[in-house]
Amino acid sequence: MIKHYLTVAIRNLLKYKIQSVISIIGLAIGFSCFALATLWIRYEMTYDTFHKDADRIYMVRNRNDFLNYSQIIAGLPYPMASYLKETFPEIDDVCNSGKGYSVFEANGEEYETGRISVIGADSAFLQFFNVKILEGNNDFILPESNNIALTADFARSIFGNENPLGKVVNYSEKEYTVCAIVENWPHSNLAFQALIPNPIGTDWVHNGWQTFIKIKPGTNSEALEKKIKGHTGTKADFWFKEALLTPITRLRYDNPLEESTIKFGQLYIVVWIGGLIILCSLFNFLTLFISRFKIREKELALRTVCGASGKSLFVLLSIEFVTTLLFALLLGSLFIRFILPYFQRLSNVYLNLSAIYLETVLYIGVVILFALLVFAFVLIPFRKKNLNRSFRRENKRRLRNLFLLFQLIISIGFSYCTLVMIKQIYFLQHTDSGFEYKNTASIFAYFGWSAEKYNLEDGIKKQSDLDAQLKQLPEIIEIVPNYHCLMPKNMTIGNSIDTWEDMPVQSPDNKLEIEIIYVREDFQNFYKFQLVKGDFLKEPDANEYVLLSETAAKALGWKDPIGKTLAIDKKSYAVKGILKDIYYDSPTIFPTSVVFMYSNNYMGHTLIKYREGGWKNCKEKIERMMKKEFPGERFSLNNAEEAYEQYIQSENALLQLLSFGSVVCIVISIFGFFSLISLSCEERRKEIAIRKVNGATLKNILSMYFKTYFLLLLTGSVIAFPIGYFIMKQWIEQYVKQTGISAWLYLSIVFVLTFVVVLCVGWRVYKASIENPAEVLKSE
């Protein structure tokens, strides 16, 4: 019997080819998107959960509130770990580790600084995190030893199939001998490629160590954190005032140690995107499946006449339903295989292929169960009735229109959110930042630095030679030697204004926290700072005058600040000018109070302004020149526009996902529209023929269909636009500078969808309306 039902199911899929293909493709895309989105967020939420007693391990950090934002400092003094264990009985165990990034050389190859993470480890670290040694010994934890341990993957990437034990590598200009190969950790914020001896610190000043504690079972971490903050009377007071205990399993999204492509909070949006896509495809599938009931009236009636019960018809239709879902599952697996490389680049989810397939099939299975429940909800009330009578035309059309309405709401909502996001990101990329960073870059060469000392004379000479050669490059139109760059932000100096003219309350505690940016004439011209009033600083102004940002002048309460005085570090300055606020940080961080001071000190960077579109050639020539003229010298080359793109990489990634979701939903809806209209025309062929015989024109027939679908489109817009506006308004408000949500966004979406409806309905109905009524009635 099952074999018979399966044969009938396959025949029906082949009979309604267009609808079947559209349903299967839509479901396959929906399955793939939902499964990968769910896999992504589960992967992000399981960072560091593989450690033994991971739920009891915390990193101790310190919060530093500066200006308008809080900075969480992960580094603490070395003695902090042992002091915590001695002082607080709730702590079961502690360990220190020193994590660093520096130049790593091995097997004749230099690895990029910032990519290779090396952790200073000792016996406590190995015990705390259960580091597993695969080969060799643990001599790398002996203080002052020159031994190093490499992870299995990193060792293989360097030495291939050679035995790495005994090989010599160079880290931070010091030679180490490989004495052990350790097991790779799964995805972790504490991930490393190498382990070296952890240097022992003895003072409370240097804060270069990461401190971990393991609390005793049943201990309340929040109560312990409050207890640590309230601890007084020791040299550790400074570090205890704003102590934070963060579970290692939450480091990924609680001020993460490693940057991710997309912010954790936005991952929920990714899951929503996947969920809405699968809902859109399910509604499309159910709409088409139920719409075929009317066309199959005679078939179902004949089966009933021949003795088929309501239960057997229910099983038949269920098998057809499940067969379609299984075909979609197979096609979805192929889609996953095809888009997996792109997905991994975007998400950094690097599981093996079998693990990804296992998880995605599990998530798809959940969706299939949900679909079956919806299907049962639709069919069970009619199980005991004759199916061809139970789905009366008005009931069937009402349910079909409801599903189609859901598809429209999702598609319109996706389109609206995508357009708003595109508009906001375009606005961020082209809005006034208070300074000119387009077509600018900076280079910093480590001339004169060595493991023993810094050779100032050699550094100055080589820097001068570099600047001279940079001026000869045709792609470069301007340079500013020996200064710092604004973007990427590499120099933040915090201070406070002690007193100022017209200060409302003369109190030693009433200070204004500021950020200091040093400037000189060529630096001001290079970045084209915008003067609101007053004059720019010149060299004679170095010890007498300063410039203020608009935010700083407002914070001081000055309406006309020119000539007014203020004191920084008990030294008095007069205000010479006001500059527009500069936005050189993340677009979600509000501008701070900035004081611009004149300084001509040696800073090391060389600022570069290159010709429009010439960065690629410029970068290649600089890199070749450094290797040829200054072999062995380390340098960093940064592009300001690339740095800003890094600030908004999360927004760009989310935009790609939204755009993809929007396109998918719109395509599914269009295909659904087309196939639904085709079925409707097939279903109403006789009605159209009779109307034509009674004098109905093509215009009359078209208006009959347009009225229904335009009403659905209007209803979907009325529901989707307010929901989309509420969501995107909250999203836009996180940015300092915000674009407006214009009326053309709404009109363009409605216009495009109206055009699509006209094409789908017009072409298919026109084709049905030109048929010969006599032939149609005869066939009926």
Short mmCIF file of C-alpha atoms in Angstrom, two decimals, residues 30 152 179 235 251 271 292 314 317 357 380-381 383 408 452 609 635 682 684 712:
data_model
loop_
_atom_site.label_atom_id
_atom_site.label_comp_id
_atom_site.label_asym_id
_atom_site.label_seq_id
_atom_site.Cartn_x
_atom_site.Cartn_y
_atom_site.Cartn_z
CA GLY A 30 14.59 27.80 3.16
CA ALA A 152 49.40 20.15 15.97
CA CYS A 179 59.92 20.53 22.66
CA LYS A 235 47.69 47.31 47.36
CA LEU A 251 33.97 36.13 26.47
CA VAL A 271 18.39 33.40 12.87
CA ARG A 292 -4.26 21.62 -6.02
CA PHE A 314 -5.21 11.54 4.55
CA LEU A 317 -1.83 13.26 0.83
CA TYR A 357 25.80 18.09 7.61
CA ILE A 380 -7.32 16.58 10.32
CA PRO A 381 -10.57 18.61 10.70
CA ARG A 383 -10.38 13.72 7.72
CA LEU A 408 3.85 39.15 1.07
CA GLU A 452 68.94 44.99 22.79
CA LYS A 609 47.59 60.91 0.56
CA PHE A 635 56.64 47.90 9.08
CA GLU A 682 -6.66 26.22 -14.54
CA ARG A 684 -11.47 28.70 -13.20
CA LEU A 712 -3.60 41.33 -0.67
#
